[in-house]
């Protein structure tokens, strides 16, 4: 049922007595560009875990790791998260990673870096199926504490199962829905009635958002003007003070 990419991955997951933690920052966060101090925190925390760890990382810049850690530049993430022996997903909080974790009912420890990741992880915490550790505050104790809490407290798994049920509760499967709408558009010769922009008259200014662009440009010009004037004023004051000092 759970087909992993290679037999090696499958054997690693199924031989984990205490379960598996899957650790991946996706494709957005480049692990090779993280500070050595951050990598050291990850390594030290992983060494303290009794669970096996599958770590998506550039193995070239990592120190020697214990046998319970598997490092690879790529993993079949969806299949791994779908395996019942996976206990936790350590992620950067990207939307697609959260969707896969939710679909497979895997609790989360998120380390957001930028973009929508902080907002995504705040929603995860609000819904009670994960913990967030901001990379700015990251240290060994904080990360290890978050991991142990999510693993030990049953509420995270229960809340994740609840979110999974909600996520999957659709009248149609995704593929069936996509197929329906493709066929719908074909049946109705392009379905022009769904294209609201054609039905609602729009002027040239509205269509190209010229009014919005003008407002933005005006705000930029005003901001630049104020910055220049303020800078000149500060420079003028400093010069006048220097002149007074010389006279004295």
PDB file of C-alpha atoms in Angstrom:
ATOM      1  CA  UNK A   1       0.000   0.000   0.000  1.00  0.00           C
ATOM      2  CA  UNK A   2       2.799   2.389   0.893  1.00  0.00           C
ATOM      3  CA  UNK A   3       5.193   2.222  -2.024  1.00  0.00           C
ATOM      4  CA  UNK A   4       8.437   4.021  -1.309  1.00  0.00           C
ATOM      5  CA  UNK A   5      10.910   4.932  -3.991  1.00  0.00           C
ATOM      6  CA  UNK A   6      13.473   2.272  -3.093  1.00  0.00           C
ATOM      7  CA  UNK A   7      13.644  -0.788  -0.912  1.00  0.00           C
ATOM      8  CA  UNK A   8      16.301   0.976   1.155  1.00  0.00           C
ATOM      9  CA  UNK A   9      13.842   3.671   2.253  1.00  0.00           C
ATOM     10  CA  UNK A  10      11.152   1.108   3.015  1.00  0.00           C
ATOM     11  CA  UNK A  11      13.443  -1.060   5.129  1.00  0.00           C
ATOM     12  CA  UNK A  12      14.686   1.975   7.045  1.00  0.00           C
ATOM     13  CA  UNK A  13      11.158   3.140   7.891  1.00  0.00           C
ATOM     14  CA  UNK A  14       9.759  -0.253   8.820  1.00  0.00           C
ATOM     15  CA  UNK A  15      12.730  -1.202  10.998  1.00  0.00           C
ATOM     16  CA  UNK A  16      12.286   1.863  13.220  1.00  0.00           C
ATOM     17  CA  UNK A  17      11.258   0.574  16.653  1.00  0.00           C
ATOM     18  CA  UNK A  18      10.332   4.045  17.935  1.00  0.00           C
ATOM     19  CA  UNK A  19       9.074   5.395  14.643  1.00  0.00           C
ATOM     20  CA  UNK A  20      10.533   7.819  12.124  1.00  0.00           C
ATOM     21  CA  UNK A  21      10.925  11.588  12.051  1.00  0.00           C
ATOM     22  CA  UNK A  22      10.993  13.055   8.570  1.00  0.00           C
ATOM     23  CA  UNK A  23      13.043  16.261   8.322  1.00  0.00           C
ATOM     24  CA  UNK A  24      12.849  18.386   5.180  1.00  0.00           C
ATOM     25  CA  UNK A  25      12.896  22.071   4.266  1.00  0.00           C
ATOM     26  CA  UNK A  26      11.575  21.417   0.773  1.00  0.00           C
ATOM     27  CA  UNK A  27      13.090  23.121  -2.251  1.00  0.00           C
ATOM     28  CA  UNK A  28      12.731  26.755  -1.145  1.00  0.00           C
ATOM     29  CA  UNK A  29      15.196  26.829   1.744  1.00  0.00           C
ATOM     30  CA  UNK A  30      18.737  26.033   0.606  1.00  0.00           C
ATOM     31  CA  UNK A  31      20.357  24.101   3.482  1.00  0.00           C
ATOM     32  CA  UNK A  32      23.885  24.756   2.234  1.00  0.00           C
ATOM     33  CA  UNK A  33      23.387  28.487   2.875  1.00  0.00           C
ATOM     34  CA  UNK A  34      22.361  28.114   6.509  1.00  0.00           C
ATOM     35  CA  UNK A  35      24.919  29.141   9.157  1.00  0.00           C
ATOM     36  CA  UNK A  36      27.157  26.417  10.547  1.00  0.00           C
ATOM     37  CA  UNK A  37      25.764  27.160  14.005  1.00  0.00           C
ATOM     38  CA  UNK A  38      22.252  26.285  12.791  1.00  0.00           C
ATOM     39  CA  UNK A  39      23.426  23.051  11.193  1.00  0.00           C
ATOM     40  CA  UNK A  40      25.237  22.183  14.420  1.00  0.00           C
ATOM     41  CA  UNK A  41      21.989  22.643  16.374  1.00  0.00           C
ATOM     42  CA  UNK A  42      20.158  20.273  14.030  1.00  0.00           C
ATOM     43  CA  UNK A  43      22.903  17.659  14.248  1.00  0.00           C
ATOM     44  CA  UNK A  44      23.125  17.785  18.047  1.00  0.00           C
ATOM     45  CA  UNK A  45      19.350  17.517  18.454  1.00  0.00           C
ATOM     46  CA  UNK A  46      19.075  14.623  16.008  1.00  0.00           C
ATOM     47  CA  UNK A  47      21.799  12.721  17.866  1.00  0.00           C
ATOM     48  CA  UNK A  48      19.670  12.867  21.026  1.00  0.00           C
ATOM     49  CA  UNK A  49      16.553  11.372  19.416  1.00  0.00           C
ATOM     50  CA  UNK A  50      15.668   7.708  19.807  1.00  0.00           C
ATOM     51  CA  UNK A  51      13.529   7.791  16.672  1.00  0.00           C
ATOM     52  CA  UNK A  52      15.076   7.168  13.301  1.00  0.00           C
ATOM     53  CA  UNK A  53      15.449  10.309  11.214  1.00  0.00           C
ATOM     54  CA  UNK A  54      15.159  10.735   7.460  1.00  0.00           C
ATOM     55  CA  UNK A  55      16.880  14.021   6.709  1.00  0.00           C
ATOM     56  CA  UNK A  56      16.599  15.709   3.322  1.00  0.00           C
ATOM     57  CA  UNK A  57      19.869  17.595   3.173  1.00  0.00           C
ATOM     58  CA  UNK A  58      23.032  18.150   1.211  1.00  0.00           C
ATOM     59  CA  UNK A  59      25.109  15.408   2.790  1.00  0.00           C
ATOM     60  CA  UNK A  60      28.394  16.972   1.667  1.00  0.00           C
ATOM     61  CA  UNK A  61      28.444  19.619   4.386  1.00  0.00           C
ATOM     62  CA  UNK A  62      27.334  17.446   7.294  1.00  0.00           C
ATOM     63  CA  UNK A  63      29.528  15.834   9.951  1.00  0.00           C
ATOM     64  CA  UNK A  64      29.457  12.137  10.760  1.00  0.00           C
ATOM     65  CA  UNK A  65      25.984  11.087  11.881  1.00  0.00           C
ATOM     66  CA  UNK A  66      24.835   8.032  13.866  1.00  0.00           C
ATOM     67  CA  UNK A  67      23.283   4.979  12.208  1.00  0.00           C
ATOM     68  CA  UNK A  68      19.720   5.976  13.070  1.00  0.00           C
ATOM     69  CA  UNK A  69      19.946   8.908  10.632  1.00  0.00           C
ATOM     70  CA  UNK A  70      19.516   8.604   6.871  1.00  0.00           C
ATOM     71  CA  UNK A  71      20.547  11.629   4.824  1.00  0.00           C
ATOM     72  CA  UNK A  72      19.611  12.092   1.193  1.00  0.00           C
ATOM     73  CA  UNK A  73      19.285  14.961  -1.257  1.00  0.00           C
ATOM     74  CA  UNK A  74      15.856  13.627  -2.217  1.00  0.00           C
ATOM     75  CA  UNK A  75      13.104  11.560  -0.620  1.00  0.00           C
ATOM     76  CA  UNK A  76       9.667  10.516  -1.913  1.00  0.00           C
ATOM     77  CA  UNK A  77       8.035  12.845   0.603  1.00  0.00           C
ATOM     78  CA  UNK A  78       4.409  11.971  -0.029  1.00  0.00           C
ATOM     79  CA  UNK A  79       5.063   8.236   0.310  1.00  0.00           C
ATOM     80  CA  UNK A  80       7.157   8.692   3.441  1.00  0.00           C
ATOM     81  CA  UNK A  81       4.553  10.850   5.176  1.00  0.00           C
ATOM     82  CA  UNK A  82       1.941   8.282   4.212  1.00  0.00           C
ATOM     83  CA  UNK A  83       3.726   5.479   6.054  1.00  0.00           C
ATOM     84  CA  UNK A  84       2.129   4.676   9.448  1.00  0.00           C
ATOM     85  CA  UNK A  85       5.520   4.472  11.158  1.00  0.00           C
ATOM     86  CA  UNK A  86       6.267   8.164  10.562  1.00  0.00           C
ATOM     87  CA  UNK A  87       5.645  10.014  13.827  1.00  0.00           C
ATOM     88  CA  UNK A  88       6.655  13.596  13.063  1.00  0.00           C
ATOM     89  CA  UNK A  89       7.453  15.978  10.224  1.00  0.00           C
ATOM     90  CA  UNK A  90      10.042  18.727  10.805  1.00  0.00           C
ATOM     91  CA  UNK A  91       9.430  21.293   8.087  1.00  0.00           C
ATOM     92  CA  UNK A  92       9.970  24.916   7.081  1.00  0.00           C
ATOM     93  CA  UNK A  93       6.208  25.425   6.998  1.00  0.00           C
ATOM     94  CA  UNK A  94       5.652  25.666   3.254  1.00  0.00           C
ATOM     95  CA  UNK A  95       2.026  25.324   2.196  1.00  0.00           C
ATOM     96  CA  UNK A  96       2.540  22.171   0.122  1.00  0.00           C
ATOM     97  CA  UNK A  97       4.431  20.443   2.921  1.00  0.00           C
ATOM     98  CA  UNK A  98       1.640  21.296   5.352  1.00  0.00           C
ATOM     99  CA  UNK A  99      -0.973  19.978   2.949  1.00  0.00           C
ATOM    100  CA  UNK A 100       0.871  16.659   2.635  1.00  0.00           C
ATOM    101  CA  UNK A 101       1.317  16.419   6.400  1.00  0.00           C
ATOM    102  CA  UNK A 102      -2.370  17.182   6.965  1.00  0.00           C
ATOM    103  CA  UNK A 103      -3.481  14.692   4.325  1.00  0.00           C
ATOM    104  CA  UNK A 104      -1.429  11.963   6.009  1.00  0.00           C
ATOM    105  CA  UNK A 105      -2.238  13.051   9.596  1.00  0.00           C
ATOM    106  CA  UNK A 106       1.390  13.633  10.598  1.00  0.00           C
ATOM    107  CA  UNK A 107       2.053  16.157  13.410  1.00  0.00           C
ATOM    108  CA  UNK A 108       4.444  18.999  12.670  1.00  0.00           C
ATOM    109  CA  UNK A 109       7.345  20.902  14.152  1.00  0.00           C
ATOM    110  CA  UNK A 110       7.859  23.927  11.933  1.00  0.00           C
ATOM    111  CA  UNK A 111      10.928  26.139  11.592  1.00  0.00           C
ATOM    112  CA  UNK A 112       9.740  29.010   9.364  1.00  0.00           C
ATOM    113  CA  UNK A 113      12.248  31.238   7.598  1.00  0.00           C
ATOM    114  CA  UNK A 114      10.367  33.708   5.375  1.00  0.00           C
ATOM    115  CA  UNK A 115       7.301  34.405   3.248  1.00  0.00           C
ATOM    116  CA  UNK A 116       4.051  32.715   4.230  1.00  0.00           C
ATOM    117  CA  UNK A 117       5.827  30.154   6.401  1.00  0.00           C
ATOM    118  CA  UNK A 118       5.322  32.053   9.674  1.00  0.00           C
ATOM    119  CA  UNK A 119       1.619  32.550   8.964  1.00  0.00           C
ATOM    120  CA  UNK A 120       1.237  28.886   8.021  1.00  0.00           C
ATOM    121  CA  UNK A 121       2.870  27.721  11.227  1.00  0.00           C
ATOM    122  CA  UNK A 122       0.788  30.080  13.358  1.00  0.00           C
ATOM    123  CA  UNK A 123      -2.303  28.430  11.874  1.00  0.00           C
ATOM    124  CA  UNK A 124      -0.831  25.023  12.665  1.00  0.00           C
ATOM    125  CA  UNK A 125      -0.339  26.038  16.298  1.00  0.00           C
ATOM    126  CA  UNK A 126      -3.820  27.559  16.511  1.00  0.00           C
ATOM    127  CA  UNK A 127      -5.328  24.309  15.282  1.00  0.00           C
ATOM    128  CA  UNK A 128      -3.216  22.296  17.697  1.00  0.00           C
ATOM    129  CA  UNK A 129      -1.433  19.879  15.390  1.00  0.00           C
ATOM    130  CA  UNK A 130       2.095  21.225  15.621  1.00  0.00           C
ATOM    131  CA  UNK A 131       4.632  23.541  17.225  1.00  0.00           C
ATOM    132  CA  UNK A 132       6.584  26.429  15.746  1.00  0.00           C
ATOM    133  CA  UNK A 133      10.224  27.227  16.491  1.00  0.00           C
ATOM    134  CA  UNK A 134      11.338  30.427  14.780  1.00  0.00           C
ATOM    135  CA  UNK A 135      14.789  30.125  13.222  1.00  0.00           C
ATOM    136  CA  UNK A 136      15.800  33.408  14.883  1.00  0.00           C
ATOM    137  CA  UNK A 137      15.208  31.946  18.361  1.00  0.00           C
ATOM    138  CA  UNK A 138      16.498  28.498  17.436  1.00  0.00           C
ATOM    139  CA  UNK A 139      18.622  26.617  19.955  1.00  0.00           C
ATOM    140  CA  UNK A 140      19.062  22.977  20.950  1.00  0.00           C
ATOM    141  CA  UNK A 141      16.827  23.074  24.018  1.00  0.00           C
ATOM    142  CA  UNK A 142      13.992  24.863  22.232  1.00  0.00           C
ATOM    143  CA  UNK A 143      13.976  22.525  19.242  1.00  0.00           C
ATOM    144  CA  UNK A 144      14.353  19.351  21.290  1.00  0.00           C
ATOM    145  CA  UNK A 145      11.599  20.488  23.649  1.00  0.00           C
ATOM    146  CA  UNK A 146       9.210  21.133  20.749  1.00  0.00           C
ATOM    147  CA  UNK A 147       9.954  17.736  19.195  1.00  0.00           C
ATOM    148  CA  UNK A 148       9.481  15.851  22.458  1.00  0.00           C
ATOM    149  CA  UNK A 149       6.259  17.705  23.255  1.00  0.00           C
ATOM    150  CA  UNK A 150       4.654  16.933  19.900  1.00  0.00           C
ATOM    151  CA  UNK A 151       5.746  13.302  20.109  1.00  0.00           C
ATOM    152  CA  UNK A 152       4.641  12.788  23.710  1.00  0.00           C
ATOM    153  CA  UNK A 153       1.395  14.765  23.822  1.00  0.00           C
ATOM    154  CA  UNK A 154      -1.422  12.796  22.184  1.00  0.00           C
ATOM    155  CA  UNK A 155      -3.442  15.930  21.456  1.00  0.00           C
ATOM    156  CA  UNK A 156      -1.208  16.780  18.500  1.00  0.00           C
ATOM    157  CA  UNK A 157      -1.839  13.453  16.795  1.00  0.00           C
ATOM    158  CA  UNK A 158      -5.557  13.587  17.590  1.00  0.00           C
ATOM    159  CA  UNK A 159      -5.866  17.124  16.236  1.00  0.00           C
ATOM    160  CA  UNK A 160      -3.931  16.113  13.145  1.00  0.00           C
ATOM    161  CA  UNK A 161      -6.340  13.233  12.546  1.00  0.00           C
ATOM    162  CA  UNK A 162      -9.247  15.647  12.905  1.00  0.00           C
ATOM    163  CA  UNK A 163      -7.732  18.057  10.370  1.00  0.00           C
ATOM    164  CA  UNK A 164      -7.058  15.110   8.078  1.00  0.00           C
ATOM    165  CA  UNK A 165     -10.719  14.061   8.183  1.00  0.00           C
ATOM    166  CA  UNK A 166     -11.827  17.611   7.403  1.00  0.00           C
ATOM    167  CA  UNK A 167      -9.258  17.897   4.623  1.00  0.00           C
ATOM    168  CA  UNK A 168     -10.442  14.681   2.970  1.00  0.00           C
ATOM    169  CA  UNK A 169     -14.165  15.284   3.469  1.00  0.00           C
ATOM    170  CA  UNK A 170     -15.075  16.191  -0.104  1.00  0.00           C
ATOM    171  CA  UNK A 171     -17.898  14.981  -2.296  1.00  0.00           C
ATOM    172  CA  UNK A 172     -15.469  14.466  -5.151  1.00  0.00           C
ATOM    173  CA  UNK A 173     -11.863  13.404  -5.282  1.00  0.00           C
ATOM    174  CA  UNK A 174      -9.406  15.946  -6.674  1.00  0.00           C
ATOM    175  CA  UNK A 175      -8.902  14.024  -9.914  1.00  0.00           C
ATOM    176  CA  UNK A 176     -12.655  13.607 -10.404  1.00  0.00           C
ATOM    177  CA  UNK A 177     -13.205  17.326  -9.810  1.00  0.00           C
ATOM    178  CA  UNK A 178     -10.491  18.265 -12.301  1.00  0.00           C
ATOM    179  CA  UNK A 179     -11.930  15.861 -14.869  1.00  0.00           C
ATOM    180  CA  UNK A 180     -15.440  17.229 -14.353  1.00  0.00           C
ATOM    181  CA  UNK A 181     -14.423  20.844 -14.990  1.00  0.00           C
ATOM    182  CA  UNK A 182     -12.308  19.994 -18.024  1.00  0.00           C
ATOM    183  CA  UNK A 183     -15.255  18.149 -19.541  1.00  0.00           C
ATOM    184  CA  UNK A 184     -17.629  20.946 -18.463  1.00  0.00           C
ATOM    185  CA  UNK A 185     -15.611  23.559 -20.353  1.00  0.00           C
ATOM    186  CA  UNK A 186     -15.473  21.295 -23.417  1.00  0.00           C
ATOM    187  CA  UNK A 187     -19.224  20.630 -23.296  1.00  0.00           C
ATOM    188  CA  UNK A 188     -19.997  24.341 -23.174  1.00  0.00           C
ATOM    189  CA  UNK A 189     -17.569  25.438 -25.886  1.00  0.00           C
ATOM    190  CA  UNK A 190     -15.118  27.196 -23.612  1.00  0.00           C
ATOM    191  CA  UNK A 191     -17.655  28.146 -20.914  1.00  0.00           C
ATOM    192  CA  UNK A 192     -17.593  31.850 -21.701  1.00  0.00           C
ATOM    193  CA  UNK A 193     -20.350  32.384 -19.139  1.00  0.00           C
ATOM    194  CA  UNK A 194     -17.795  31.700 -16.395  1.00  0.00           C
ATOM    195  CA  UNK A 195     -15.450  34.411 -17.618  1.00  0.00           C
ATOM    196  CA  UNK A 196     -16.739  37.315 -15.568  1.00  0.00           C
ATOM    197  CA  UNK A 197     -14.309  39.830 -17.002  1.00  0.00           C
ATOM    198  CA  UNK A 198     -16.037  39.447 -20.378  1.00  0.00           C
ATOM    199  CA  UNK A 199     -19.505  39.910 -18.929  1.00  0.00           C
ATOM    200  CA  UNK A 200     -18.715  42.958 -16.789  1.00  0.00           C
ATOM    201  CA  UNK A 201     -17.811  46.051 -18.849  1.00  0.00           C
ATOM    202  CA  UNK A 202     -14.475  47.525 -17.819  1.00  0.00           C
ATOM    203  CA  UNK A 203     -12.817  50.705 -18.956  1.00  0.00           C
ATOM    204  CA  UNK A 204      -9.220  50.839 -20.136  1.00  0.00           C
ATOM    205  CA  UNK A 205      -8.196  52.298 -16.768  1.00  0.00           C
ATOM    206  CA  UNK A 206      -9.987  49.572 -14.801  1.00  0.00           C
ATOM    207  CA  UNK A 207      -8.754  46.701 -16.946  1.00  0.00           C
ATOM    208  CA  UNK A 208      -5.081  47.669 -16.648  1.00  0.00           C
ATOM    209  CA  UNK A 209      -5.383  48.939 -13.037  1.00  0.00           C
ATOM    210  CA  UNK A 210      -3.978  52.301 -14.062  1.00  0.00           C
ATOM    211  CA  UNK A 211      -5.643  54.060 -11.120  1.00  0.00           C
ATOM    212  CA  UNK A 212      -4.013  51.633  -8.693  1.00  0.00           C
ATOM    213  CA  UNK A 213      -0.628  52.086 -10.358  1.00  0.00           C
ATOM    214  CA  UNK A 214      -0.956  55.879 -10.157  1.00  0.00           C
ATOM    215  CA  UNK A 215      -1.689  55.714  -6.437  1.00  0.00           C
ATOM    216  CA  UNK A 216       1.339  53.483  -5.836  1.00  0.00           C
ATOM    217  CA  UNK A 217       3.614  55.692  -7.957  1.00  0.00           C
ATOM    218  CA  UNK A 218       2.356  58.811  -6.173  1.00  0.00           C
ATOM    219  CA  UNK A 219       3.044  57.253  -2.772  1.00  0.00           C
ATOM    220  CA  UNK A 220       6.559  56.300  -3.863  1.00  0.00           C
ATOM    221  CA  UNK A 221       7.258  59.826  -5.152  1.00  0.00           C
ATOM    222  CA  UNK A 222       5.958  61.398  -1.935  1.00  0.00           C
ATOM    223  CA  UNK A 223       8.025  58.994   0.180  1.00  0.00           C
ATOM    224  CA  UNK A 224      11.197  59.741  -1.791  1.00  0.00           C
ATOM    225  CA  UNK A 225      10.500  63.482  -1.599  1.00  0.00           C
ATOM    226  CA  UNK A 226      10.044  63.353   2.178  1.00  0.00           C
ATOM    227  CA  UNK A 227      13.201  61.280   2.639  1.00  0.00           C
ATOM    228  CA  UNK A 228      15.250  63.703   0.535  1.00  0.00           C
ATOM    229  CA  UNK A 229      13.860  66.763   2.315  1.00  0.00           C
ATOM    230  CA  UNK A 230      14.427  65.202   5.740  1.00  0.00           C
ATOM    231  CA  UNK A 231      17.983  64.222   4.841  1.00  0.00           C
ATOM    232  CA  UNK A 232      18.755  67.728   3.577  1.00  0.00           C
ATOM    233  CA  UNK A 233      17.290  69.237   6.731  1.00  0.00           C
ATOM    234  CA  UNK A 234      19.405  66.995   8.975  1.00  0.00           C
ATOM    235  CA  UNK A 235      22.549  67.783   6.976  1.00  0.00           C
ATOM    236  CA  UNK A 236      21.777  71.504   7.163  1.00  0.00           C
ATOM    237  CA  UNK A 237      21.380  71.368  10.946  1.00  0.00           C
ATOM    238  CA  UNK A 238      24.651  69.468  11.356  1.00  0.00           C
ATOM    239  CA  UNK A 239      26.494  71.979   9.178  1.00  0.00           C
ATOM    240  CA  UNK A 240      25.121  74.916  11.147  1.00  0.00           C
ATOM    241  CA  UNK A 241      26.215  73.275  14.409  1.00  0.00           C
ATOM    242  CA  UNK A 242      29.708  72.689  13.043  1.00  0.00           C
ATOM    243  CA  UNK A 243      29.954  76.351  11.942  1.00  0.00           C
ATOM    244  CA  UNK A 244      28.913  77.550  15.401  1.00  0.00           C
ATOM    245  CA  UNK A 245      31.510  75.305  17.029  1.00  0.00           C
ATOM    246  CA  UNK A 246      34.261  76.700  14.792  1.00  0.00           C
ATOM    247  CA  UNK A 247      33.249  80.293  15.611  1.00  0.00           C
ATOM    248  CA  UNK A 248      33.319  79.532  19.311  1.00  0.00           C
TER     249      UNK A 248
END
